[in-house]
PDB file of C-alpha atoms in Angstrom:
ATOM      1  CA  UNK I  20      -3.758 -11.089  38.323  1.00 57.00           C
ATOM      2  CA  UNK I  21      -1.836  -9.791  41.340  1.00 57.00           C
ATOM      3  CA  UNK I  22       1.868  -8.845  41.142  1.00 60.00           C
ATOM      4  CA  UNK I  23       2.621 -11.670  43.593  1.00 57.00           C
ATOM      5  CA  UNK I  24       1.052 -14.296  41.324  1.00 58.00           C
ATOM      6  CA  UNK I  25       2.750 -12.808  38.262  1.00 60.00           C
ATOM      7  CA  UNK I  26       6.094 -12.887  40.036  1.00 61.00           C
ATOM      8  CA  UNK I  27       5.595 -16.507  41.128  1.00 59.00           C
ATOM      9  CA  UNK I  28       4.583 -17.502  37.616  1.00 63.00           C
ATOM     10  CA  UNK I  29       7.498 -15.822  35.882  1.00 61.00           C
ATOM     11  CA  UNK I  30       9.962 -17.186  38.417  1.00 61.00           C
ATOM     12  CA  UNK I  31       9.227 -20.695  37.146  1.00 61.00           C
ATOM     13  CA  UNK I  32      12.199 -21.878  35.174  1.00 60.00           C
ATOM     14  CA  UNK I  33      13.242 -25.091  33.523  1.00 58.00           C
ATOM     15  CA  UNK I  34      16.923 -25.837  33.304  1.00 54.00           C
ATOM     16  CA  UNK I  35      17.809 -28.772  31.128  1.00 52.00           C
ATOM     17  CA  UNK I  36      21.277 -30.045  30.417  1.00 51.00           C
ATOM     18  CA  UNK I  37      22.267 -31.087  26.909  1.00 51.00           C
ATOM     19  CA  UNK I  38      21.075 -34.632  27.574  1.00 56.00           C
ATOM     20  CA  UNK I  39      17.634 -33.504  28.717  1.00 59.00           C
ATOM     21  CA  UNK I  40      17.185 -31.184  25.741  1.00 61.00           C
ATOM     22  CA  UNK I  41      18.321 -33.883  23.331  1.00 68.00           C
ATOM     23  CA  UNK I  42      15.798 -36.270  24.886  1.00 69.00           C
ATOM     24  CA  UNK I  43      12.933 -33.817  24.298  1.00 68.00           C
ATOM     25  CA  UNK I  44      14.119 -33.262  20.724  1.00 71.00           C
ATOM     26  CA  UNK I  45      14.288 -36.991  20.011  1.00 75.00           C
ATOM     27  CA  UNK I  46      10.843 -37.596  21.527  1.00 73.00           C
ATOM     28  CA  UNK I  47       9.313 -34.786  19.446  1.00 71.00           C
ATOM     29  CA  UNK I  48      10.955 -36.152  16.295  1.00 77.00           C
ATOM     30  CA  UNK I  49       9.602 -39.643  16.997  1.00 77.00           C
ATOM     31  CA  UNK I  50       6.105 -38.237  17.567  1.00 75.00           C
ATOM     32  CA  UNK I  51       6.264 -36.619  14.119  1.00 76.00           C
ATOM     33  CA  UNK I  52       7.710 -39.780  12.557  1.00 81.00           C
ATOM     34  CA  UNK I  53       4.901 -41.868  14.060  1.00 77.00           C
ATOM     35  CA  UNK I  54       2.282 -39.496  12.608  1.00 73.00           C
ATOM     36  CA  UNK I  55       3.964 -39.504   9.194  1.00 78.00           C
ATOM     37  CA  UNK I  56       3.798 -43.300   9.032  1.00 80.00           C
ATOM     38  CA  UNK I  57       0.096 -42.886   8.253  1.00 73.00           C
ATOM     39  CA  UNK I  58       0.688 -40.524   5.321  1.00 74.00           C
ATOM     40  CA  UNK I  59       0.549 -41.850   1.767  1.00 73.00           C
ATOM     41  CA  UNK I  60       0.891 -39.701  -1.377  1.00 71.00           C
ATOM     42  CA  UNK I  61      -2.443 -41.047  -2.649  1.00 70.00           C
ATOM     43  CA  UNK I  62      -4.172 -39.252   0.250  1.00 69.00           C
ATOM     44  CA  UNK I  63      -3.158 -35.854  -1.082  1.00 69.00           C
ATOM     45  CA  UNK I  64      -4.582 -36.606  -4.513  1.00 72.00           C
ATOM     46  CA  UNK I  65      -7.948 -37.528  -3.032  1.00 69.00           C
ATOM     47  CA  UNK I  66      -8.108 -34.508  -0.701  1.00 70.00           C
ATOM     48  CA  UNK I  67      -6.909 -31.955  -3.238  1.00 72.00           C
ATOM     49  CA  UNK I  68      -9.499 -33.069  -5.784  1.00 75.00           C
ATOM     50  CA  UNK I  69     -11.838 -30.928  -3.655  1.00 75.00           C
ATOM     51  CA  UNK I  70      -9.514 -28.285  -2.148  1.00 87.00           C
ATOM     52  CA  UNK I  71     -12.101 -26.138  -0.339  1.00 91.00           C
ATOM     53  CA  UNK I  72     -11.723 -28.031   2.937  1.00 91.00           C
ATOM     54  CA  UNK I  73      -7.916 -27.971   2.783  1.00 92.00           C
ATOM     55  CA  UNK I  74      -7.833 -24.217   2.147  1.00 93.00           C
ATOM     56  CA  UNK I  75     -10.351 -23.602   4.940  1.00 95.00           C
ATOM     57  CA  UNK I  76      -8.379 -25.720   7.390  1.00 94.00           C
ATOM     58  CA  UNK I  77      -5.095 -23.971   6.593  1.00 93.00           C
ATOM     59  CA  UNK I  78      -6.697 -20.521   6.885  1.00 95.00           C
ATOM     60  CA  UNK I  79      -8.201 -21.431  10.266  1.00 96.00           C
ATOM     61  CA  UNK I  80      -4.901 -22.693  11.600  1.00 94.00           C
ATOM     62  CA  UNK I  81      -2.316 -20.337  10.105  1.00 94.00           C
ATOM     63  CA  UNK I  82      -4.287 -17.074   9.745  1.00 95.00           C
ATOM     64  CA  UNK I  83      -7.399 -16.975  11.948  1.00 97.00           C
ATOM     65  CA  UNK I  84      -5.980 -18.712  15.039  1.00 97.00           C
ATOM     66  CA  UNK I  85      -2.949 -16.375  15.444  1.00 96.00           C
ATOM     67  CA  UNK I  86      -5.147 -13.338  14.704  1.00 97.00           C
ATOM     68  CA  UNK I  87      -7.879 -14.263  17.200  1.00 97.00           C
ATOM     69  CA  UNK I  88      -5.236 -15.218  19.768  1.00 97.00           C
ATOM     70  CA  UNK I  89      -3.765 -11.727  19.494  1.00 96.00           C
ATOM     71  CA  UNK I  90      -7.243 -10.227  19.949  1.00 96.00           C
ATOM     72  CA  UNK I  91      -7.845 -12.528  22.926  1.00 96.00           C
ATOM     73  CA  UNK I  92      -4.626 -11.380  24.645  1.00 94.00           C
ATOM     74  CA  UNK I  93      -5.843  -7.784  24.328  1.00 94.00           C
ATOM     75  CA  UNK I  94      -9.259  -8.712  25.732  1.00 93.00           C
ATOM     76  CA  UNK I  95      -7.597 -10.390  28.724  1.00 91.00           C
ATOM     77  CA  UNK I  96      -5.635  -7.166  29.276  1.00 87.00           C
ATOM     78  CA  UNK I  97      -4.079  -6.951  32.738  1.00 83.00           C
ATOM     79  CA  UNK I  98      -5.820 -10.150  33.815  1.00 84.00           C
ATOM     80  CA  UNK I  99      -2.791 -11.999  32.446  1.00 87.00           C
ATOM     81  CA  UNK I 100       0.923 -11.230  32.459  1.00 85.00           C
ATOM     82  CA  UNK I 101       2.749 -10.332  29.259  1.00 86.00           C
ATOM     83  CA  UNK I 102       4.585 -13.664  29.442  1.00 86.00           C
ATOM     84  CA  UNK I 103       1.312 -15.607  29.447  1.00 89.00           C
ATOM     85  CA  UNK I 104       0.124 -13.594  26.440  1.00 90.00           C
ATOM     86  CA  UNK I 105       3.358 -14.359  24.581  1.00 90.00           C
ATOM     87  CA  UNK I 106       2.950 -18.035  25.437  1.00 91.00           C
ATOM     88  CA  UNK I 107      -0.527 -17.989  23.897  1.00 94.00           C
ATOM     89  CA  UNK I 108       0.834 -16.373  20.723  1.00 94.00           C
ATOM     90  CA  UNK I 109       3.688 -18.895  20.543  1.00 92.00           C
ATOM     91  CA  UNK I 110       1.299 -21.864  20.764  1.00 94.00           C
ATOM     92  CA  UNK I 111      -1.013 -20.338  18.134  1.00 95.00           C
ATOM     93  CA  UNK I 112       1.971 -19.883  15.801  1.00 93.00           C
ATOM     94  CA  UNK I 113       2.926 -23.575  15.941  1.00 91.00           C
ATOM     95  CA  UNK I 114       1.616 -26.107  13.397  1.00 88.00           C
ATOM     96  CA  UNK I 115      -1.108 -28.628  14.133  1.00 82.00           C
ATOM     97  CA  UNK I 116      -0.566 -31.100  16.953  1.00 73.00           C
ATOM     98  CA  UNK I 117       0.627 -34.619  16.313  1.00 70.00           C
ATOM     99  CA  UNK I 118      -2.366 -36.310  17.983  1.00 78.00           C
ATOM    100  CA  UNK I 119      -4.977 -34.613  15.792  1.00 82.00           C
ATOM    101  CA  UNK I 120      -5.020 -37.541  13.348  1.00 77.00           C
ATOM    102  CA  UNK I 121      -5.777 -39.950  16.178  1.00 78.00           C
ATOM    103  CA  UNK I 122      -8.561 -37.675  17.451  1.00 84.00           C
ATOM    104  CA  UNK I 123     -10.043 -37.387  13.942  1.00 84.00           C
ATOM    105  CA  UNK I 124     -10.073 -41.169  13.715  1.00 79.00           C
ATOM    106  CA  UNK I 125     -11.923 -41.414  17.060  1.00 81.00           C
ATOM    107  CA  UNK I 126     -14.442 -38.828  15.820  1.00 85.00           C
ATOM    108  CA  UNK I 127     -15.034 -40.687  12.555  1.00 83.00           C
ATOM    109  CA  UNK I 128     -13.971 -37.510  10.797  1.00 86.00           C
ATOM    110  CA  UNK I 129     -12.093 -37.169   7.493  1.00 86.00           C
ATOM    111  CA  UNK I 130      -8.768 -38.755   8.462  1.00 82.00           C
ATOM    112  CA  UNK I 131      -7.249 -38.158   5.021  1.00 82.00           C
ATOM    113  CA  UNK I 132      -7.993 -34.437   5.392  1.00 87.00           C
ATOM    114  CA  UNK I 133      -6.575 -34.464   8.924  1.00 86.00           C
ATOM    115  CA  UNK I 134      -3.329 -36.092   7.790  1.00 82.00           C
ATOM    116  CA  UNK I 135      -3.051 -33.700   4.847  1.00 84.00           C
ATOM    117  CA  UNK I 136      -3.572 -30.632   7.053  1.00 88.00           C
ATOM    118  CA  UNK I 137      -1.016 -31.896   9.580  1.00 84.00           C
ATOM    119  CA  UNK I 138       1.536 -32.528   6.842  1.00 83.00           C
ATOM    120  CA  UNK I 139       0.994 -29.161   5.127  1.00 86.00           C
ATOM    121  CA  UNK I 140       1.036 -27.084   8.330  1.00 87.00           C
ATOM    122  CA  UNK I 141       4.176 -28.898   9.458  1.00 83.00           C
ATOM    123  CA  UNK I 142       5.928 -28.344   6.142  1.00 82.00           C
ATOM    124  CA  UNK I 143       4.989 -24.639   6.126  1.00 87.00           C
ATOM    125  CA  UNK I 144       5.887 -24.165   9.802  1.00 86.00           C
ATOM    126  CA  UNK I 145       9.468 -23.332   8.829  1.00 84.00           C
ATOM    127  CA  UNK I 146       8.056 -19.998   7.579  1.00 86.00           C
ATOM    128  CA  UNK I 147       4.686 -19.524   9.291  1.00 90.00           C
ATOM    129  CA  UNK I 148       5.751 -20.217  12.890  1.00 89.00           C
ATOM    130  CA  UNK I 149       8.571 -17.645  13.122  1.00 86.00           C
ATOM    131  CA  UNK I 150       6.628 -15.071  11.072  1.00 90.00           C
ATOM    132  CA  UNK I 151       3.383 -15.282  13.056  1.00 92.00           C
ATOM    133  CA  UNK I 152       5.210 -15.237  16.377  1.00 90.00           C
ATOM    134  CA  UNK I 153       7.386 -12.290  15.358  1.00 88.00           C
ATOM    135  CA  UNK I 154       4.454 -10.318  13.893  1.00 92.00           C
ATOM    136  CA  UNK I 155       1.855 -10.832  16.640  1.00 94.00           C
ATOM    137  CA  UNK I 156       4.432 -10.982  19.437  1.00 90.00           C
ATOM    138  CA  UNK I 157       5.839  -7.566  18.591  1.00 88.00           C
ATOM    139  CA  UNK I 158       2.327  -6.196  17.975  1.00 90.00           C
ATOM    140  CA  UNK I 159       1.263  -7.351  21.453  1.00 91.00           C
ATOM    141  CA  UNK I 160       4.349  -5.895  23.164  1.00 86.00           C
ATOM    142  CA  UNK I 161       3.673  -2.528  21.532  1.00 85.00           C
ATOM    143  CA  UNK I 162      -0.095  -2.406  22.014  1.00 86.00           C
ATOM    144  CA  UNK I 163       0.131  -3.637  25.623  1.00 81.00           C
ATOM    145  CA  UNK I 164       2.651  -0.855  26.426  1.00 73.00           C
ATOM    146  CA  UNK I 165       5.292  -3.165  27.863  1.00 70.00           C
ATOM    147  CA  UNK I 166       7.879  -2.786  25.118  1.00 59.00           C
ATOM    148  CA  UNK I 167       9.761  -0.103  27.080  1.00 58.00           C
ATOM    149  CA  UNK I 168      10.728  -2.661  29.722  1.00 64.00           C
ATOM    150  CA  UNK I 169      11.272  -5.618  27.411  1.00 65.00           C
ATOM    151  CA  UNK I 170      13.609  -6.061  24.442  1.00 62.00           C
ATOM    152  CA  UNK I 171      11.873  -6.145  21.060  1.00 65.00           C
ATOM    153  CA  UNK I 172      11.229  -9.623  19.771  1.00 65.00           C
ATOM    154  CA  UNK I 173      13.930 -10.480  17.246  1.00 66.00           C
ATOM    155  CA  UNK I 174      13.529 -13.863  15.564  1.00 66.00           C
ATOM    156  CA  UNK I 175      16.727 -15.647  14.444  1.00 67.00           C
ATOM    157  CA  UNK I 176      14.952 -17.005  11.370  1.00 68.00           C
ATOM    158  CA  UNK I 177      17.773 -19.313  10.310  1.00 72.00           C
ATOM    159  CA  UNK I 178      18.077 -20.951  13.729  1.00 71.00           C
ATOM    160  CA  UNK I 179      14.328 -21.365  14.182  1.00 73.00           C
ATOM    161  CA  UNK I 180      13.841 -22.682  10.629  1.00 76.00           C
ATOM    162  CA  UNK I 181      16.687 -25.166  11.092  1.00 75.00           C
ATOM    163  CA  UNK I 182      15.258 -26.370  14.411  1.00 75.00           C
ATOM    164  CA  UNK I 183      11.782 -26.872  12.918  1.00 78.00           C
ATOM    165  CA  UNK I 184      13.169 -28.605   9.826  1.00 80.00           C
ATOM    166  CA  UNK I 185      15.270 -31.035  11.867  1.00 80.00           C
ATOM    167  CA  UNK I 186      12.561 -31.831  14.415  1.00 76.00           C
ATOM    168  CA  UNK I 187       9.543 -31.920  12.104  1.00 77.00           C
ATOM    169  CA  UNK I 188      10.614 -31.836   8.460  1.00 80.00           C
ATOM    170  CA  UNK I 189      13.084 -34.731   8.429  1.00 85.00           C
ATOM    171  CA  UNK I 190      10.859 -37.096  10.491  1.00 83.00           C
ATOM    172  CA  UNK I 191       7.911 -36.157   8.241  1.00 81.00           C
ATOM    173  CA  UNK I 192       9.802 -37.105   5.079  1.00 84.00           C
ATOM    174  CA  UNK I 193      11.236 -40.251   6.696  1.00 86.00           C
ATOM    175  CA  UNK I 194       7.780 -41.378   7.832  1.00 84.00           C
ATOM    176  CA  UNK I 195       6.202 -40.800   4.413  1.00 83.00           C
ATOM    177  CA  UNK I 196       9.014 -42.748   2.705  1.00 86.00           C
ATOM    178  CA  UNK I 197       8.641 -45.589   5.203  1.00 88.00           C
ATOM    179  CA  UNK I 198       4.891 -45.745   4.604  1.00 84.00           C
ATOM    180  CA  UNK I 199       5.402 -45.703   0.837  1.00 82.00           C
ATOM    181  CA  UNK I 200       8.240 -48.214   0.467  1.00 85.00           C
ATOM    182  CA  UNK I 201       8.044 -50.275   3.665  1.00 85.00           C
ATOM    183  CA  UNK I 202       4.289 -50.481   4.360  1.00 83.00           C
ATOM    184  CA  UNK I 203       4.588 -53.569   6.579  1.00 86.00           C
ATOM    185  CA  UNK I 204       7.174 -51.853   8.775  1.00 85.00           C
ATOM    186  CA  UNK I 205       5.010 -48.724   8.936  1.00 84.00           C
ATOM    187  CA  UNK I 206       1.967 -50.749   9.971  1.00 82.00           C
ATOM    188  CA  UNK I 207       3.881 -52.421  12.813  1.00 84.00           C
ATOM    189  CA  UNK I 208       5.488 -49.213  14.084  1.00 82.00           C
ATOM    190  CA  UNK I 209       2.677 -46.688  13.674  1.00 77.00           C
ATOM    191  CA  UNK I 210       0.498 -47.109  16.768  1.00 75.00           C
ATOM    192  CA  UNK I 211       3.219 -48.164  19.261  1.00 80.00           C
ATOM    193  CA  UNK I 212       5.353 -45.164  18.270  1.00 76.00           C
ATOM    194  CA  UNK I 213       2.484 -42.714  18.532  1.00 69.00           C
ATOM    195  CA  UNK I 214       1.347 -43.911  21.957  1.00 73.00           C
ATOM    196  CA  UNK I 215       4.855 -44.311  23.397  1.00 73.00           C
ATOM    197  CA  UNK I 216       6.129 -40.968  22.159  1.00 67.00           C
ATOM    198  CA  UNK I 217       3.119 -39.082  23.574  1.00 68.00           C
ATOM    199  CA  UNK I 218       3.589 -40.756  26.974  1.00 75.00           C
ATOM    200  CA  UNK I 219       7.307 -39.936  26.960  1.00 69.00           C
ATOM    201  CA  UNK I 220       6.599 -36.320  26.059  1.00 64.00           C
ATOM    202  CA  UNK I 221       4.056 -35.905  28.853  1.00 69.00           C
ATOM    203  CA  UNK I 222       6.543 -37.459  31.258  1.00 70.00           C
ATOM    204  CA  UNK I 223       9.220 -34.988  30.161  1.00 63.00           C
ATOM    205  CA  UNK I 224       6.861 -32.050  30.755  1.00 66.00           C
ATOM    206  CA  UNK I 225       6.021 -33.286  34.271  1.00 69.00           C
ATOM    207  CA  UNK I 226       9.651 -34.011  35.182  1.00 63.00           C
ATOM    208  CA  UNK I 227      10.789 -30.652  33.842  1.00 60.00           C
ATOM    209  CA  UNK I 228       8.445 -28.754  36.168  1.00 63.00           C
ATOM    210  CA  UNK I 229       8.862 -30.924  39.266  1.00 66.00           C
ATOM    211  CA  UNK I 230      11.408 -28.462  40.674  1.00 61.00           C
ATOM    212  CA  UNK I 231       8.852 -25.644  40.400  1.00 62.00           C
ATOM    213  CA  UNK I 232       5.858 -27.543  41.740  1.00 64.00           C
ATOM    214  CA  UNK I 233       4.948 -25.061  44.505  1.00 65.00           C
ATOM    215  CA  UNK I 234       4.891 -22.071  42.135  1.00 64.00           C
ATOM    216  CA  UNK I 235       2.992 -24.105  39.546  1.00 67.00           C
ATOM    217  CA  UNK I 236       0.301 -25.163  42.035  1.00 70.00           C
ATOM    218  CA  UNK I 237      -0.040 -21.561  43.225  1.00 69.00           C
ATOM    219  CA  UNK I 238      -0.750 -20.359  39.670  1.00 73.00           C
ATOM    220  CA  UNK I 239      -2.620 -23.348  38.222  1.00 76.00           C
ATOM    221  CA  UNK I 240      -6.106 -21.809  38.419  1.00 78.00           C
ATOM    222  CA  UNK I 241      -4.997 -18.862  36.272  1.00 81.00           C
ATOM    223  CA  UNK I 242      -3.130 -21.077  33.826  1.00 85.00           C
ATOM    224  CA  UNK I 243      -6.045 -23.497  33.553  1.00 89.00           C
ATOM    225  CA  UNK I 244      -8.585 -20.764  32.833  1.00 90.00           C
ATOM    226  CA  UNK I 245      -6.442 -18.989  30.215  1.00 92.00           C
ATOM    227  CA  UNK I 246      -5.587 -22.205  28.339  1.00 93.00           C
ATOM    228  CA  UNK I 247      -9.209 -23.394  28.576  1.00 95.00           C
ATOM    229  CA  UNK I 248     -10.542 -20.184  26.982  1.00 95.00           C
ATOM    230  CA  UNK I 249      -7.767 -20.097  24.379  1.00 96.00           C
ATOM    231  CA  UNK I 250      -8.293 -23.720  23.371  1.00 96.00           C
ATOM    232  CA  UNK I 251     -12.082 -23.267  23.280  1.00 96.00           C
ATOM    233  CA  UNK I 252     -11.554 -20.268  20.980  1.00 96.00           C
ATOM    234  CA  UNK I 253      -9.380 -22.383  18.670  1.00 96.00           C
ATOM    235  CA  UNK I 254     -11.991 -25.149  18.493  1.00 96.00           C
ATOM    236  CA  UNK I 255     -14.735 -22.587  17.831  1.00 96.00           C
ATOM    237  CA  UNK I 256     -12.747 -21.018  14.983  1.00 97.00           C
ATOM    238  CA  UNK I 257     -12.536 -24.368  13.194  1.00 95.00           C
ATOM    239  CA  UNK I 258     -16.111 -25.399  13.935  1.00 95.00           C
ATOM    240  CA  UNK I 259     -17.917 -22.206  12.977  1.00 96.00           C
ATOM    241  CA  UNK I 260     -15.720 -21.200  10.034  1.00 96.00           C
ATOM    242  CA  UNK I 261     -16.179 -24.580   8.362  1.00 95.00           C
ATOM    243  CA  UNK I 262     -19.887 -24.429   9.229  1.00 94.00           C
ATOM    244  CA  UNK I 263     -20.320 -20.993   7.646  1.00 96.00           C
ATOM    245  CA  UNK I 264     -18.729 -22.358   4.467  1.00 95.00           C
ATOM    246  CA  UNK I 265     -21.121 -25.351   4.478  1.00 94.00           C
ATOM    247  CA  UNK I 266     -18.381 -27.973   4.420  1.00 95.00           C
ATOM    248  CA  UNK I 267     -19.323 -31.660   4.783  1.00 93.00           C
ATOM    249  CA  UNK I 268     -19.881 -32.772   8.381  1.00 91.00           C
ATOM    250  CA  UNK I 269     -16.833 -35.066   8.402  1.00 91.00           C
ATOM    251  CA  UNK I 270     -14.603 -32.236   7.156  1.00 93.00           C
ATOM    252  CA  UNK I 271     -16.091 -29.841   9.701  1.00 94.00           C
ATOM    253  CA  UNK I 272     -15.178 -32.208  12.523  1.00 94.00           C
ATOM    254  CA  UNK I 273     -11.658 -32.569  11.162  1.00 93.00           C
ATOM    255  CA  UNK I 274     -11.044 -28.830  10.853  1.00 95.00           C
ATOM    256  CA  UNK I 275     -12.386 -28.269  14.374  1.00 95.00           C
ATOM    257  CA  UNK I 276      -9.926 -30.797  15.784  1.00 93.00           C
ATOM    258  CA  UNK I 277      -6.999 -29.621  13.640  1.00 92.00           C
ATOM    259  CA  UNK I 278      -7.468 -26.005  14.731  1.00 94.00           C
ATOM    260  CA  UNK I 279      -7.883 -26.926  18.391  1.00 93.00           C
ATOM    261  CA  UNK I 280      -4.831 -29.163  18.702  1.00 91.00           C
ATOM    262  CA  UNK I 281      -1.470 -27.413  18.420  1.00 89.00           C
ATOM    263  CA  UNK I 282       2.100 -28.713  18.446  1.00 83.00           C
ATOM    264  CA  UNK I 283       3.000 -27.217  21.813  1.00 81.00           C
ATOM    265  CA  UNK I 284       5.967 -29.590  21.958  1.00 78.00           C
ATOM    266  CA  UNK I 285       7.597 -27.494  19.260  1.00 81.00           C
ATOM    267  CA  UNK I 286       6.842 -24.412  21.333  1.00 82.00           C
ATOM    268  CA  UNK I 287       8.698 -25.907  24.308  1.00 78.00           C
ATOM    269  CA  UNK I 288      11.687 -26.746  22.134  1.00 77.00           C
ATOM    270  CA  UNK I 289      11.809 -23.173  20.822  1.00 79.00           C
ATOM    271  CA  UNK I 290      11.658 -21.875  24.391  1.00 77.00           C
ATOM    272  CA  UNK I 291      14.239 -24.232  25.847  1.00 72.00           C
ATOM    273  CA  UNK I 292      16.462 -25.177  22.945  1.00 62.00           C
ATOM    274  CA  UNK I 293      17.065 -21.906  21.058  1.00 58.00           C
ATOM    275  CA  UNK I 294      18.409 -18.441  21.864  1.00 59.00           C
ATOM    276  CA  UNK I 295      15.066 -16.819  21.060  1.00 64.00           C
ATOM    277  CA  UNK I 296      14.560 -15.383  24.550  1.00 64.00           C
ATOM    278  CA  UNK I 297      18.093 -15.046  25.883  1.00 63.00           C
ATOM    279  CA  UNK I 298      17.715 -11.255  26.336  1.00 62.00           C
ATOM    280  CA  UNK I 299      14.231 -11.426  27.856  1.00 65.00           C
ATOM    281  CA  UNK I 300      13.407 -10.907  31.560  1.00 59.00           C
ATOM    282  CA  UNK I 301      12.126 -13.983  33.480  1.00 54.00           C
ATOM    283  CA  UNK I 302       9.338 -15.486  31.370  1.00 68.00           C
ATOM    284  CA  UNK I 303       8.077 -18.571  33.183  1.00 72.00           C
ATOM    285  CA  UNK I 304       4.533 -17.717  32.099  1.00 78.00           C
ATOM    286  CA  UNK I 305       5.413 -18.647  28.516  1.00 84.00           C
ATOM    287  CA  UNK I 306       6.812 -22.010  29.599  1.00 82.00           C
ATOM    288  CA  UNK I 307       3.817 -22.899  31.744  1.00 83.00           C
ATOM    289  CA  UNK I 308       1.185 -21.853  29.194  1.00 88.00           C
ATOM    290  CA  UNK I 309       2.953 -23.839  26.462  1.00 86.00           C
ATOM    291  CA  UNK I 310       3.454 -26.921  28.639  1.00 81.00           C
ATOM    292  CA  UNK I 311      -0.127 -26.912  29.982  1.00 84.00           C
ATOM    293  CA  UNK I 312      -1.452 -26.584  26.428  1.00 88.00           C
ATOM    294  CA  UNK I 313       0.353 -29.845  25.631  1.00 81.00           C
ATOM    295  CA  UNK I 314      -1.571 -31.603  28.389  1.00 81.00           C
ATOM    296  CA  UNK I 315      -4.905 -29.828  28.063  1.00 87.00           C
ATOM    297  CA  UNK I 316      -5.414 -30.275  24.308  1.00 85.00           C
ATOM    298  CA  UNK I 317      -5.277 -34.043  24.816  1.00 84.00           C
ATOM    299  CA  UNK I 318      -8.116 -33.762  27.348  1.00 87.00           C
ATOM    300  CA  UNK I 319     -10.139 -31.364  25.183  1.00 91.00           C
ATOM    301  CA  UNK I 320      -9.444 -33.413  22.048  1.00 87.00           C
ATOM    302  CA  UNK I 321     -10.754 -36.580  23.675  1.00 87.00           C
ATOM    303  CA  UNK I 322     -13.790 -34.663  24.963  1.00 90.00           C
ATOM    304  CA  UNK I 323     -14.596 -33.215  21.534  1.00 91.00           C
ATOM    305  CA  UNK I 324     -14.068 -36.634  19.961  1.00 87.00           C
ATOM    306  CA  UNK I 325     -16.542 -38.102  22.446  1.00 85.00           C
ATOM    307  CA  UNK I 326     -19.125 -35.404  21.649  1.00 88.00           C
ATOM    308  CA  UNK I 327     -18.702 -35.962  17.917  1.00 87.00           C
ATOM    309  CA  UNK I 328     -18.982 -39.707  18.493  1.00 78.00           C
ATOM    310  CA  UNK I 329     -22.323 -39.225  20.291  1.00 80.00           C
ATOM    311  CA  UNK I 330     -23.576 -37.055  17.429  1.00 78.00           C
ATOM    312  CA  UNK I 331     -22.539 -39.757  14.965  1.00 69.00           C
ATOM    313  CA  UNK I 332     -24.541 -42.367  16.859  1.00 70.00           C
ATOM    314  CA  UNK I 333     -27.590 -40.076  16.956  1.00 70.00           C
ATOM    315  CA  UNK I 334     -27.372 -39.541  13.190  1.00 68.00           C
ATOM    316  CA  UNK I 335     -27.066 -43.294  12.588  1.00 61.00           C
ATOM    317  CA  UNK I 336     -30.053 -44.043  14.852  1.00 65.00           C
ATOM    318  CA  UNK I 337     -32.108 -41.319  13.138  1.00 66.00           C
ATOM    319  CA  UNK I 338     -31.382 -42.823   9.706  1.00 66.00           C
ATOM    320  CA  UNK I 339     -32.233 -46.316  10.961  1.00 63.00           C
ATOM    321  CA  UNK I 340     -35.573 -45.104  12.337  1.00 66.00           C
ATOM    322  CA  UNK I 341     -36.277 -43.248   9.095  1.00 65.00           C
ATOM    323  CA  UNK I 342     -35.486 -46.297   6.950  1.00 64.00           C
ATOM    324  CA  UNK I 343     -37.226 -48.678   9.311  1.00 56.00           C
TER     325      UNK I 343
END
């Protein structure tokens, strides 16, 4: 990547007033609330009766994905800027994305497992997100020999934990309670909230970067390729790890989707709504990688769901021919 492209990428900035930031926060909270409306305590009992898939899914998402992302940033080397690498690590440190349950449903995967993994990764994100980002972020800055020009990454754990708890934890609990005690209300609200909140979030991402459209277009081919490879790596981690452990096919599909879909919305909030990077040089690469992930994983998730759907139909037809 040339210095000119790096400069254009890092010059991209998003300035939101308090109203704009509050809007993003509210949208993210509603996305989480909409997902939680499908969670019932009975699901956890069923899934945890055979915990191998849950443990595998959590290891893929919270241990293997950040580790392999760090390795991937080193493989990319000078082909990417340090800000793009940090954006990759930030996304990998976030919990599972809110649309993974919908994608698992489309794939005819284990939806109960998907919901359980989303709930667990979200609940643990208060600890895992800041730790993984601090650990691998600092490791990258040191190994890539850029730490001399950039302040060390210091995570305000209390601020980050509070932000994650407010945006994800409270809506998660509220959604579960609604589903448990007001099932009719949950049934009415679930799908409209999920669809509307995702549309609003995508709209916020587009509007936020409208003022930097020229720089974004200039760098899109680099951003696209990096996010494509990173997301493909995430999907492969879930698919092959669960395959090596001989998990049921439905669980394997679920873990693939859960590992490949990340809550990049949380990443944007941490970038724009906290003091995490106040002492850093211009870091537009982090913003763009995180925002493009939020768009791309919807496309890749639908694609993977379509592939899994075709495989399902082939398996059904094969059984019909065998029984016929």
